[in-house]
């Protein structure tokens, strides 16, 4: 259901486990996970300094996108994780995580690149601890569209700046 630091400043939220994650019982350990691990490293952080979770906790058959009903069924577990972890910053990876946590149907292309307030008014969950939420592209999308890596790096640099982490010069 998740992995990482018990008191993280930063939480990454993906979509759901794939075959590798299902086998190993840990989020983001397959090919997309390797890229996420490199993205975290580029931020001069490590996986054990952050927390990594998914919207759905079981693998959708054939790696399909989770249905709205599956996301509604699993999201209370994600909200409870966030309530316990109380991160300063949440990075949502791709549409399902972004749309679930921002309670919107707007696409990632329009939402990424700037911070949003979490919880959003539309979620009607004022009980959840406030955080700043940065949507960005999912690493699986970047494996198919490497030309968009620069946009993700721009988003992650904003996260680093918000956390007071020095941005490497190259
Ligand atoms: N993609 C996700 O969204 N989550 C994982 O855990 C692995 C791949």
Short mmCIF file of N, CA and C and ligand atoms in Angstrom, two decimals:
data_model
loop_
_atom_site.label_atom_id
_atom_site.label_comp_id
_atom_site.label_asym_id
_atom_site.label_seq_id
_atom_site.Cartn_x
_atom_site.Cartn_y
_atom_site.Cartn_z
N UNK A 1 0.81 -1.21 0.00
CA UNK A 1 0.00 0.00 0.00
C UNK A 1 0.84 1.26 0.00
N UNK A 2 2.13 1.12 0.31
CA UNK A 2 3.00 2.30 0.33
C UNK A 2 4.34 1.92 0.88
N UNK A 3 5.32 2.83 0.68
CA UNK A 3 6.67 2.54 1.17
C UNK A 3 7.39 3.85 1.41
N UNK A 4 8.29 3.86 2.39
CA UNK A 4 9.11 5.04 2.59
C UNK A 4 9.13 5.50 4.04
N UNK A 5 9.42 6.81 4.18
CA UNK A 5 9.62 7.42 5.50
C UNK A 5 8.28 7.55 6.23
N UNK A 6 8.30 7.35 7.54
CA UNK A 6 7.05 7.42 8.31
C UNK A 6 6.62 8.87 8.57
N UNK A 7 7.55 9.82 8.47
CA UNK A 7 7.23 11.25 8.68
C UNK A 7 7.78 12.06 7.51
N UNK A 8 7.33 11.79 6.30
CA UNK A 8 7.96 12.40 5.11
C UNK A 8 7.52 13.84 4.91
N UNK A 9 8.40 14.66 4.39
CA UNK A 9 8.00 16.00 3.96
C UNK A 9 7.32 15.93 2.59
N UNK A 10 7.67 14.88 1.83
CA UNK A 10 7.22 14.77 0.44
C UNK A 10 6.64 13.38 0.18
N UNK A 11 5.45 13.36 -0.42
CA UNK A 11 4.81 12.09 -0.79
C UNK A 11 4.53 12.09 -2.29
N UNK A 12 4.89 10.99 -2.96
CA UNK A 12 4.53 10.78 -4.37
C UNK A 12 3.33 9.84 -4.42
N UNK A 13 2.36 10.18 -5.30
CA UNK A 13 1.19 9.32 -5.45
C UNK A 13 1.04 8.92 -6.91
N UNK A 14 1.06 7.61 -7.17
CA UNK A 14 0.89 7.07 -8.52
C UNK A 14 -0.51 6.53 -8.70
N UNK A 15 -0.62 5.63 -9.68
CA UNK A 15 -1.94 5.17 -10.11
C UNK A 15 -2.33 3.87 -9.40
N UNK A 16 -1.54 2.85 -9.61
CA UNK A 16 -1.83 1.55 -9.01
C UNK A 16 -0.72 0.59 -9.34
N UNK A 17 -0.62 -0.50 -8.60
CA UNK A 17 0.47 -1.45 -8.84
C UNK A 17 0.37 -2.12 -10.22
N UNK A 18 1.53 -2.33 -10.83
CA UNK A 18 1.62 -3.15 -12.03
C UNK A 18 2.05 -4.56 -11.64
N UNK A 19 2.45 -5.35 -12.63
CA UNK A 19 2.79 -6.75 -12.36
C UNK A 19 3.98 -6.87 -11.39
N UNK A 20 5.03 -6.05 -11.61
CA UNK A 20 6.22 -6.14 -10.73
C UNK A 20 5.86 -5.74 -9.30
N UNK A 21 5.07 -4.68 -9.19
CA UNK A 21 4.68 -4.19 -7.86
C UNK A 21 3.82 -5.23 -7.15
N UNK A 22 2.93 -5.88 -7.93
CA UNK A 22 2.06 -6.91 -7.38
C UNK A 22 2.89 -8.05 -6.82
N UNK A 23 3.92 -8.44 -7.59
CA UNK A 23 4.77 -9.56 -7.18
C UNK A 23 5.56 -9.21 -5.92
N UNK A 24 6.11 -7.97 -5.91
CA UNK A 24 7.02 -7.61 -4.80
C UNK A 24 6.32 -6.94 -3.63
N UNK A 25 5.06 -6.56 -3.82
CA UNK A 25 4.32 -5.93 -2.72
C UNK A 25 4.83 -4.55 -2.38
N UNK A 26 5.43 -3.86 -3.37
CA UNK A 26 5.95 -2.52 -3.12
C UNK A 26 5.66 -1.65 -4.33
N UNK A 27 5.22 -0.37 -4.11
CA UNK A 27 4.93 0.50 -5.25
C UNK A 27 6.20 0.87 -6.04
N UNK A 28 6.03 1.07 -7.32
CA UNK A 28 7.07 1.63 -8.20
C UNK A 28 8.41 0.89 -8.09
N UNK A 29 8.38 -0.40 -8.40
CA UNK A 29 9.62 -1.18 -8.46
C UNK A 29 9.90 -1.71 -9.86
N UNK A 30 8.97 -1.50 -10.82
CA UNK A 30 9.20 -1.93 -12.20
C UNK A 30 9.93 -0.84 -12.98
N UNK A 31 9.72 -0.82 -14.30
CA UNK A 31 10.45 0.14 -15.15
C UNK A 31 10.10 1.58 -14.82
N UNK A 32 8.80 1.85 -14.64
CA UNK A 32 8.40 3.22 -14.26
C UNK A 32 8.98 3.56 -12.90
N UNK A 33 9.03 2.56 -12.04
CA UNK A 33 9.58 2.77 -10.69
C UNK A 33 11.06 3.12 -10.73
N UNK A 34 11.80 2.47 -11.64
CA UNK A 34 13.23 2.81 -11.77
C UNK A 34 13.39 4.27 -12.18
N UNK A 35 12.52 4.71 -13.08
CA UNK A 35 12.61 6.12 -13.49
C UNK A 35 12.22 7.03 -12.33
N UNK A 36 11.19 6.66 -11.57
CA UNK A 36 10.81 7.47 -10.41
C UNK A 36 11.98 7.54 -9.42
N UNK A 37 12.65 6.42 -9.21
CA UNK A 37 13.80 6.41 -8.30
C UNK A 37 14.89 7.37 -8.79
N UNK A 38 15.09 7.42 -10.12
CA UNK A 38 16.08 8.37 -10.68
C UNK A 38 15.61 9.81 -10.53
N UNK A 39 14.31 10.03 -10.68
CA UNK A 39 13.77 11.39 -10.51
C UNK A 39 13.99 11.87 -9.07
N UNK A 40 13.74 10.96 -8.12
CA UNK A 40 13.93 11.31 -6.71
C UNK A 40 15.42 11.59 -6.45
N UNK A 41 16.28 10.77 -7.06
CA UNK A 41 17.73 10.98 -6.93
C UNK A 41 18.17 12.32 -7.52
N UNK A 42 17.56 12.69 -8.65
CA UNK A 42 17.90 13.99 -9.27
C UNK A 42 17.53 15.14 -8.35
N UNK A 43 16.55 14.90 -7.48
CA UNK A 43 16.16 15.93 -6.50
C UNK A 43 17.09 15.91 -5.29
N UNK A 44 18.13 15.11 -5.35
CA UNK A 44 19.10 14.88 -4.27
C UNK A 44 18.43 14.29 -3.03
N UNK A 45 17.38 13.48 -3.28
CA UNK A 45 16.70 12.74 -2.21
C UNK A 45 16.81 11.25 -2.51
N UNK A 46 16.40 10.43 -1.54
CA UNK A 46 16.36 8.98 -1.78
C UNK A 46 14.96 8.48 -1.46
N UNK A 47 14.66 7.28 -1.96
CA UNK A 47 13.32 6.72 -1.75
C UNK A 47 12.98 6.61 -0.28
N UNK A 48 13.99 6.37 0.59
CA UNK A 48 13.64 6.20 2.00
C UNK A 48 13.47 7.52 2.73
N UNK A 49 13.71 8.65 2.06
CA UNK A 49 13.44 9.95 2.67
C UNK A 49 12.04 10.46 2.33
N UNK A 50 11.40 9.84 1.34
CA UNK A 50 10.07 10.28 0.90
C UNK A 50 9.11 9.10 1.11
N UNK A 51 7.85 9.30 0.77
CA UNK A 51 6.88 8.20 0.84
C UNK A 51 6.25 8.05 -0.53
N UNK A 52 6.01 6.80 -0.93
CA UNK A 52 5.47 6.51 -2.25
C UNK A 52 4.22 5.65 -2.09
N UNK A 53 3.11 6.11 -2.68
CA UNK A 53 1.84 5.38 -2.57
C UNK A 53 1.12 5.42 -3.91
N UNK A 54 0.02 4.71 -3.98
CA UNK A 54 -0.82 4.68 -5.17
C UNK A 54 -2.27 4.97 -4.82
N UNK A 55 -3.05 5.37 -5.83
CA UNK A 55 -4.48 5.57 -5.59
C UNK A 55 -5.14 4.21 -5.35
N UNK A 56 -4.96 3.27 -6.27
CA UNK A 56 -5.56 1.95 -6.04
C UNK A 56 -4.50 1.00 -5.52
N UNK A 57 -4.94 0.13 -4.64
CA UNK A 57 -4.00 -0.69 -3.87
C UNK A 57 -3.86 -2.09 -4.45
N UNK A 58 -4.74 -2.43 -5.42
CA UNK A 58 -4.65 -3.74 -6.09
C UNK A 58 -4.43 -3.52 -7.57
N UNK A 59 -3.78 -4.48 -8.21
CA UNK A 59 -3.44 -4.32 -9.63
C UNK A 59 -4.67 -4.43 -10.52
N UNK A 60 -4.98 -3.38 -11.30
CA UNK A 60 -6.06 -3.52 -12.27
C UNK A 60 -5.66 -4.55 -13.33
N UNK A 61 -6.57 -5.46 -13.70
CA UNK A 61 -6.23 -6.52 -14.66
C UNK A 61 -5.62 -5.95 -15.94
N UNK A 62 -4.53 -6.56 -16.38
CA UNK A 62 -3.89 -6.14 -17.63
C UNK A 62 -3.32 -4.73 -17.58
N UNK A 63 -3.09 -4.21 -16.36
CA UNK A 63 -2.52 -2.86 -16.20
C UNK A 63 -3.39 -1.76 -16.77
N UNK A 64 -4.68 -2.03 -16.90
CA UNK A 64 -5.53 -0.96 -17.43
C UNK A 64 -5.65 0.16 -16.39
N UNK A 65 -6.09 1.32 -16.87
CA UNK A 65 -6.34 2.45 -15.95
C UNK A 65 -7.45 2.04 -14.99
N UNK A 66 -7.28 2.36 -13.69
CA UNK A 66 -8.36 2.00 -12.77
C UNK A 66 -9.66 2.72 -13.11
N UNK A 67 -10.78 2.04 -12.89
CA UNK A 67 -12.09 2.66 -13.15
C UNK A 67 -12.39 3.66 -12.03
N UNK A 68 -13.36 4.55 -12.33
CA UNK A 68 -13.77 5.53 -11.29
C UNK A 68 -14.21 4.80 -10.03
N UNK A 69 -14.93 3.69 -10.21
CA UNK A 69 -15.44 2.95 -9.04
C UNK A 69 -14.27 2.38 -8.23
N UNK A 70 -13.25 1.85 -8.94
CA UNK A 70 -12.08 1.31 -8.22
C UNK A 70 -11.36 2.41 -7.45
N UNK A 71 -11.26 3.58 -8.09
CA UNK A 71 -10.56 4.69 -7.41
C UNK A 71 -11.38 5.18 -6.21
N UNK A 72 -12.71 5.21 -6.37
CA UNK A 72 -13.55 5.63 -5.24
C UNK A 72 -13.45 4.64 -4.09
N UNK A 73 -13.32 3.35 -4.45
CA UNK A 73 -13.24 2.31 -3.41
C UNK A 73 -11.93 2.41 -2.64
N UNK A 74 -10.84 2.70 -3.36
CA UNK A 74 -9.51 2.69 -2.72
C UNK A 74 -9.11 4.05 -2.14
N UNK A 75 -9.68 5.14 -2.64
CA UNK A 75 -9.14 6.44 -2.23
C UNK A 75 -9.26 6.72 -0.72
N UNK A 76 -10.28 6.18 -0.01
CA UNK A 76 -10.28 6.42 1.45
C UNK A 76 -8.99 5.92 2.12
N UNK A 77 -8.40 4.85 1.60
CA UNK A 77 -7.14 4.36 2.17
C UNK A 77 -6.01 5.36 1.91
N UNK A 78 -6.01 5.94 0.69
CA UNK A 78 -4.99 6.94 0.37
C UNK A 78 -5.18 8.19 1.24
N UNK A 79 -6.43 8.63 1.40
CA UNK A 79 -6.67 9.82 2.24
C UNK A 79 -6.22 9.56 3.67
N UNK A 80 -6.45 8.34 4.17
CA UNK A 80 -6.04 8.01 5.53
C UNK A 80 -4.51 8.02 5.63
N UNK A 81 -3.85 7.50 4.58
CA UNK A 81 -2.38 7.54 4.57
C UNK A 81 -1.90 8.98 4.67
N UNK A 82 -2.51 9.87 3.87
CA UNK A 82 -2.07 11.27 3.86
C UNK A 82 -2.37 11.93 5.21
N UNK A 83 -3.50 11.55 5.84
CA UNK A 83 -3.85 12.12 7.14
C UNK A 83 -2.80 11.71 8.19
N UNK A 84 -2.28 10.50 8.07
CA UNK A 84 -1.28 10.03 9.04
C UNK A 84 0.10 10.62 8.72
N UNK A 85 0.43 10.67 7.43
CA UNK A 85 1.79 11.08 7.03
C UNK A 85 1.98 12.60 7.15
N UNK A 86 0.92 13.37 6.93
CA UNK A 86 0.96 14.84 7.01
C UNK A 86 2.15 15.45 6.24
N UNK A 87 2.29 15.13 4.95
CA UNK A 87 3.41 15.71 4.19
C UNK A 87 3.19 17.20 3.94
N UNK A 88 4.30 17.92 3.75
CA UNK A 88 4.19 19.32 3.32
C UNK A 88 3.78 19.39 1.86
N UNK A 89 4.34 18.45 1.08
CA UNK A 89 4.15 18.50 -0.37
C UNK A 89 3.76 17.12 -0.89
N UNK A 90 2.79 17.12 -1.81
CA UNK A 90 2.35 15.90 -2.49
C UNK A 90 2.64 16.09 -3.97
N UNK A 91 3.33 15.13 -4.59
CA UNK A 91 3.49 15.15 -6.05
C UNK A 91 2.61 14.04 -6.60
N UNK A 92 1.61 14.42 -7.41
CA UNK A 92 0.76 13.41 -8.04
C UNK A 92 1.32 13.10 -9.43
N UNK A 93 1.40 11.81 -9.72
CA UNK A 93 2.01 11.34 -10.97
C UNK A 93 0.89 10.89 -11.91
N UNK A 94 0.58 11.71 -12.90
CA UNK A 94 -0.41 11.34 -13.91
C UNK A 94 -1.83 11.69 -13.53
N UNK A 95 -2.74 11.37 -14.46
CA UNK A 95 -4.15 11.79 -14.31
C UNK A 95 -4.89 11.15 -13.14
N UNK A 96 -4.85 9.82 -12.98
CA UNK A 96 -5.68 9.26 -11.90
C UNK A 96 -5.36 9.85 -10.53
N UNK A 97 -4.07 9.97 -10.19
CA UNK A 97 -3.71 10.51 -8.87
C UNK A 97 -4.09 11.99 -8.78
N UNK A 98 -3.79 12.74 -9.84
CA UNK A 98 -4.07 14.18 -9.82
C UNK A 98 -5.56 14.43 -9.72
N UNK A 99 -6.33 13.72 -10.54
CA UNK A 99 -7.78 13.97 -10.57
C UNK A 99 -8.46 13.50 -9.29
N UNK A 100 -7.93 12.43 -8.69
CA UNK A 100 -8.51 11.95 -7.42
C UNK A 100 -8.24 12.96 -6.32
N UNK A 101 -6.99 13.40 -6.19
CA UNK A 101 -6.64 14.26 -5.05
C UNK A 101 -7.10 15.70 -5.25
N UNK A 102 -7.28 16.13 -6.49
CA UNK A 102 -7.79 17.50 -6.71
C UNK A 102 -9.28 17.51 -7.00
N UNK A 103 -9.93 16.34 -6.97
CA UNK A 103 -11.37 16.23 -7.21
C UNK A 103 -11.77 16.98 -8.47
N UNK A 104 -11.11 16.63 -9.58
CA UNK A 104 -11.36 17.31 -10.85
C UNK A 104 -11.27 16.31 -11.99
N UNK A 105 -11.83 16.71 -13.13
CA UNK A 105 -11.66 15.90 -14.35
C UNK A 105 -10.70 16.59 -15.32
N UNK A 106 -10.17 17.75 -14.92
CA UNK A 106 -9.22 18.46 -15.79
C UNK A 106 -7.96 17.60 -15.97
N UNK A 107 -7.36 17.67 -17.15
CA UNK A 107 -6.22 16.81 -17.47
C UNK A 107 -4.90 17.34 -16.91
N UNK A 108 -3.97 16.41 -16.78
CA UNK A 108 -2.65 16.70 -16.22
C UNK A 108 -1.92 17.80 -17.00
N UNK A 109 -2.10 17.82 -18.32
CA UNK A 109 -1.41 18.82 -19.15
C UNK A 109 -1.76 20.24 -18.73
N UNK A 110 -2.98 20.43 -18.26
CA UNK A 110 -3.40 21.78 -17.82
C UNK A 110 -3.08 22.03 -16.35
N UNK A 111 -2.95 20.98 -15.57
CA UNK A 111 -2.80 21.16 -14.11
C UNK A 111 -1.35 21.19 -13.66
N UNK A 112 -0.45 20.54 -14.43
CA UNK A 112 0.94 20.42 -14.00
C UNK A 112 1.63 21.80 -14.08
N UNK A 113 2.76 21.87 -13.38
CA UNK A 113 3.58 23.08 -13.53
C UNK A 113 3.30 24.14 -12.49
N UNK A 114 2.31 23.94 -11.65
CA UNK A 114 2.08 24.91 -10.56
C UNK A 114 1.50 24.18 -9.36
N UNK A 115 1.67 24.78 -8.19
CA UNK A 115 1.14 24.19 -6.97
C UNK A 115 -0.35 24.44 -6.85
N UNK A 116 -1.04 23.43 -6.31
CA UNK A 116 -2.47 23.52 -6.00
C UNK A 116 -2.63 23.26 -4.49
N UNK A 117 -3.70 23.81 -3.94
CA UNK A 117 -3.97 23.56 -2.52
C UNK A 117 -4.59 22.18 -2.34
N UNK A 118 -4.08 21.44 -1.34
CA UNK A 118 -4.72 20.19 -0.95
C UNK A 118 -5.10 20.30 0.52
N UNK A 119 -6.29 19.87 0.92
CA UNK A 119 -7.36 19.34 0.09
C UNK A 119 -8.06 20.47 -0.66
N UNK A 120 -8.52 20.20 -1.90
CA UNK A 120 -9.23 21.23 -2.66
C UNK A 120 -10.65 21.36 -2.12
N UNK A 121 -11.27 22.54 -2.28
CA UNK A 121 -12.63 22.73 -1.78
C UNK A 121 -13.60 21.67 -2.32
N UNK A 122 -13.39 21.25 -3.58
CA UNK A 122 -14.31 20.30 -4.21
C UNK A 122 -14.32 18.93 -3.55
N UNK A 123 -13.28 18.61 -2.80
CA UNK A 123 -13.20 17.29 -2.15
C UNK A 123 -14.04 17.26 -0.88
N UNK A 124 -14.30 18.48 -0.33
CA UNK A 124 -15.09 18.59 0.90
C UNK A 124 -14.51 17.73 2.03
N UNK A 125 -13.19 17.82 2.22
CA UNK A 125 -12.52 17.08 3.30
C UNK A 125 -11.62 18.03 4.07
N UNK A 126 -12.22 19.05 4.74
CA UNK A 126 -11.40 20.00 5.50
C UNK A 126 -10.63 19.34 6.63
N UNK A 127 -10.99 18.08 6.96
CA UNK A 127 -10.29 17.36 8.02
C UNK A 127 -8.89 16.92 7.59
N UNK A 128 -8.65 16.85 6.27
CA UNK A 128 -7.33 16.38 5.82
C UNK A 128 -6.29 17.47 6.05
N UNK A 129 -5.06 17.08 6.44
CA UNK A 129 -4.04 18.09 6.71
C UNK A 129 -3.66 18.84 5.43
N UNK A 130 -3.52 20.16 5.49
CA UNK A 130 -3.22 20.91 4.27
C UNK A 130 -1.81 20.63 3.76
N UNK A 131 -1.68 20.60 2.46
CA UNK A 131 -0.38 20.40 1.81
C UNK A 131 -0.39 21.17 0.50
N UNK A 132 0.79 21.34 -0.09
CA UNK A 132 0.87 21.91 -1.44
C UNK A 132 1.02 20.74 -2.40
N UNK A 133 0.23 20.76 -3.46
CA UNK A 133 0.20 19.60 -4.37
C UNK A 133 0.71 20.01 -5.75
N UNK A 134 1.73 19.31 -6.23
CA UNK A 134 2.28 19.55 -7.57
C UNK A 134 1.95 18.35 -8.47
N UNK A 135 1.08 18.54 -9.46
CA UNK A 135 0.85 17.47 -10.43
C UNK A 135 1.99 17.44 -11.46
N UNK A 136 2.38 16.24 -11.84
CA UNK A 136 3.34 16.14 -12.96
C UNK A 136 3.04 14.86 -13.73
N UNK A 137 3.75 14.69 -14.85
CA UNK A 137 3.51 13.50 -15.66
C UNK A 137 3.98 12.24 -14.95
N UNK A 138 3.31 11.13 -15.25
CA UNK A 138 3.66 9.82 -14.68
C UNK A 138 4.94 9.31 -15.35
N UNK A 139 5.84 8.67 -14.57
CA UNK A 139 7.06 8.15 -15.21
C UNK A 139 6.79 7.15 -16.34
N UNK A 140 5.69 6.41 -16.28
CA UNK A 140 5.37 5.48 -17.39
C UNK A 140 5.08 6.28 -18.67
N UNK A 141 4.45 7.44 -18.51
CA UNK A 141 4.21 8.33 -19.65
C UNK A 141 5.55 8.85 -20.19
N UNK A 142 6.47 9.18 -19.27
CA UNK A 142 7.78 9.69 -19.71
C UNK A 142 8.58 8.63 -20.46
N UNK A 143 8.38 7.36 -20.10
CA UNK A 143 9.08 6.30 -20.84
C UNK A 143 8.62 6.27 -22.29
N UNK A 144 7.35 6.64 -22.52
CA UNK A 144 6.81 6.67 -23.89
C UNK A 144 7.03 8.02 -24.55
N UNK A 145 7.19 9.08 -23.75
CA UNK A 145 7.32 10.45 -24.27
C UNK A 145 8.51 11.15 -23.63
N UNK A 146 9.73 10.67 -23.91
CA UNK A 146 10.90 11.22 -23.22
C UNK A 146 11.10 12.72 -23.47
N UNK A 147 10.49 13.25 -24.54
CA UNK A 147 10.64 14.69 -24.80
C UNK A 147 10.01 15.55 -23.71
N UNK A 148 9.13 14.97 -22.90
CA UNK A 148 8.48 15.74 -21.84
C UNK A 148 9.25 15.67 -20.51
N UNK A 149 10.43 15.02 -20.52
CA UNK A 149 11.19 14.93 -19.27
C UNK A 149 11.56 16.30 -18.70
N UNK A 150 11.83 17.25 -19.61
CA UNK A 150 12.21 18.60 -19.15
C UNK A 150 11.09 19.27 -18.37
N UNK A 151 9.83 19.02 -18.79
CA UNK A 151 8.69 19.62 -18.07
C UNK A 151 8.62 19.05 -16.66
N UNK A 152 8.85 17.75 -16.54
CA UNK A 152 8.79 17.12 -15.21
C UNK A 152 9.92 17.66 -14.34
N UNK A 153 11.10 17.83 -14.93
CA UNK A 153 12.21 18.38 -14.16
C UNK A 153 11.90 19.80 -13.69
N UNK A 154 11.23 20.58 -14.54
CA UNK A 154 10.80 21.93 -14.11
C UNK A 154 9.85 21.84 -12.90
N UNK A 155 8.92 20.88 -12.95
CA UNK A 155 7.96 20.72 -11.85
C UNK A 155 8.70 20.30 -10.57
N UNK A 156 9.64 19.37 -10.72
CA UNK A 156 10.36 18.86 -9.53
C UNK A 156 11.28 19.94 -8.96
N UNK A 157 11.81 20.80 -9.82
CA UNK A 157 12.65 21.91 -9.31
C UNK A 157 11.80 22.87 -8.47
N UNK A 158 10.54 23.08 -8.86
CA UNK A 158 9.65 23.91 -8.03
C UNK A 158 9.44 23.26 -6.66
N UNK A 159 9.32 21.94 -6.66
CA UNK A 159 9.16 21.21 -5.39
C UNK A 159 10.42 21.37 -4.54
N UNK A 160 11.58 21.22 -5.17
CA UNK A 160 12.85 21.38 -4.43
C UNK A 160 12.93 22.79 -3.83
N UNK A 161 12.59 23.80 -4.63
CA UNK A 161 12.65 25.18 -4.14
C UNK A 161 11.72 25.35 -2.95
N UNK A 162 10.52 24.78 -3.04
CA UNK A 162 9.55 24.91 -1.93
C UNK A 162 10.05 24.20 -0.68
N UNK A 163 10.88 23.17 -0.86
CA UNK A 163 11.42 22.42 0.29
C UNK A 163 12.75 23.00 0.76
N UNK A 164 13.26 24.02 0.07
CA UNK A 164 14.54 24.60 0.45
C UNK A 164 15.73 23.74 0.07
N UNK A 165 15.58 22.90 -0.95
CA UNK A 165 16.66 22.04 -1.41
C UNK A 165 17.39 22.75 -2.55
N UNK A 166 18.71 22.81 -2.47
CA UNK A 166 19.50 23.48 -3.51
C UNK A 166 19.37 22.72 -4.82
N UNK A 167 19.21 23.46 -5.91
CA UNK A 167 19.06 22.85 -7.23
C UNK A 167 20.43 22.70 -7.86
N UNK A 168 20.83 21.48 -8.24
CA UNK A 168 22.14 21.28 -8.82
C UNK A 168 22.30 22.11 -10.09
N UNK A 169 23.54 22.62 -10.34
CA UNK A 169 23.71 23.56 -11.45
C UNK A 169 23.63 22.87 -12.80
N UNK A 170 23.89 21.56 -12.88
CA UNK A 170 23.73 20.90 -14.19
C UNK A 170 22.61 19.87 -14.20
N1 LIG B 1 2.75 2.77 -11.77
C1 LIG B 1 2.05 3.28 -10.73
O1 LIG B 1 1.27 4.20 -10.89
N2 LIG B 1 2.27 2.78 -9.54
C2 LIG B 1 3.14 1.81 -9.31
O2 LIG B 1 3.28 1.42 -8.15
C3 LIG B 1 3.86 1.29 -10.40
C4 LIG B 1 3.64 1.79 -11.63
#
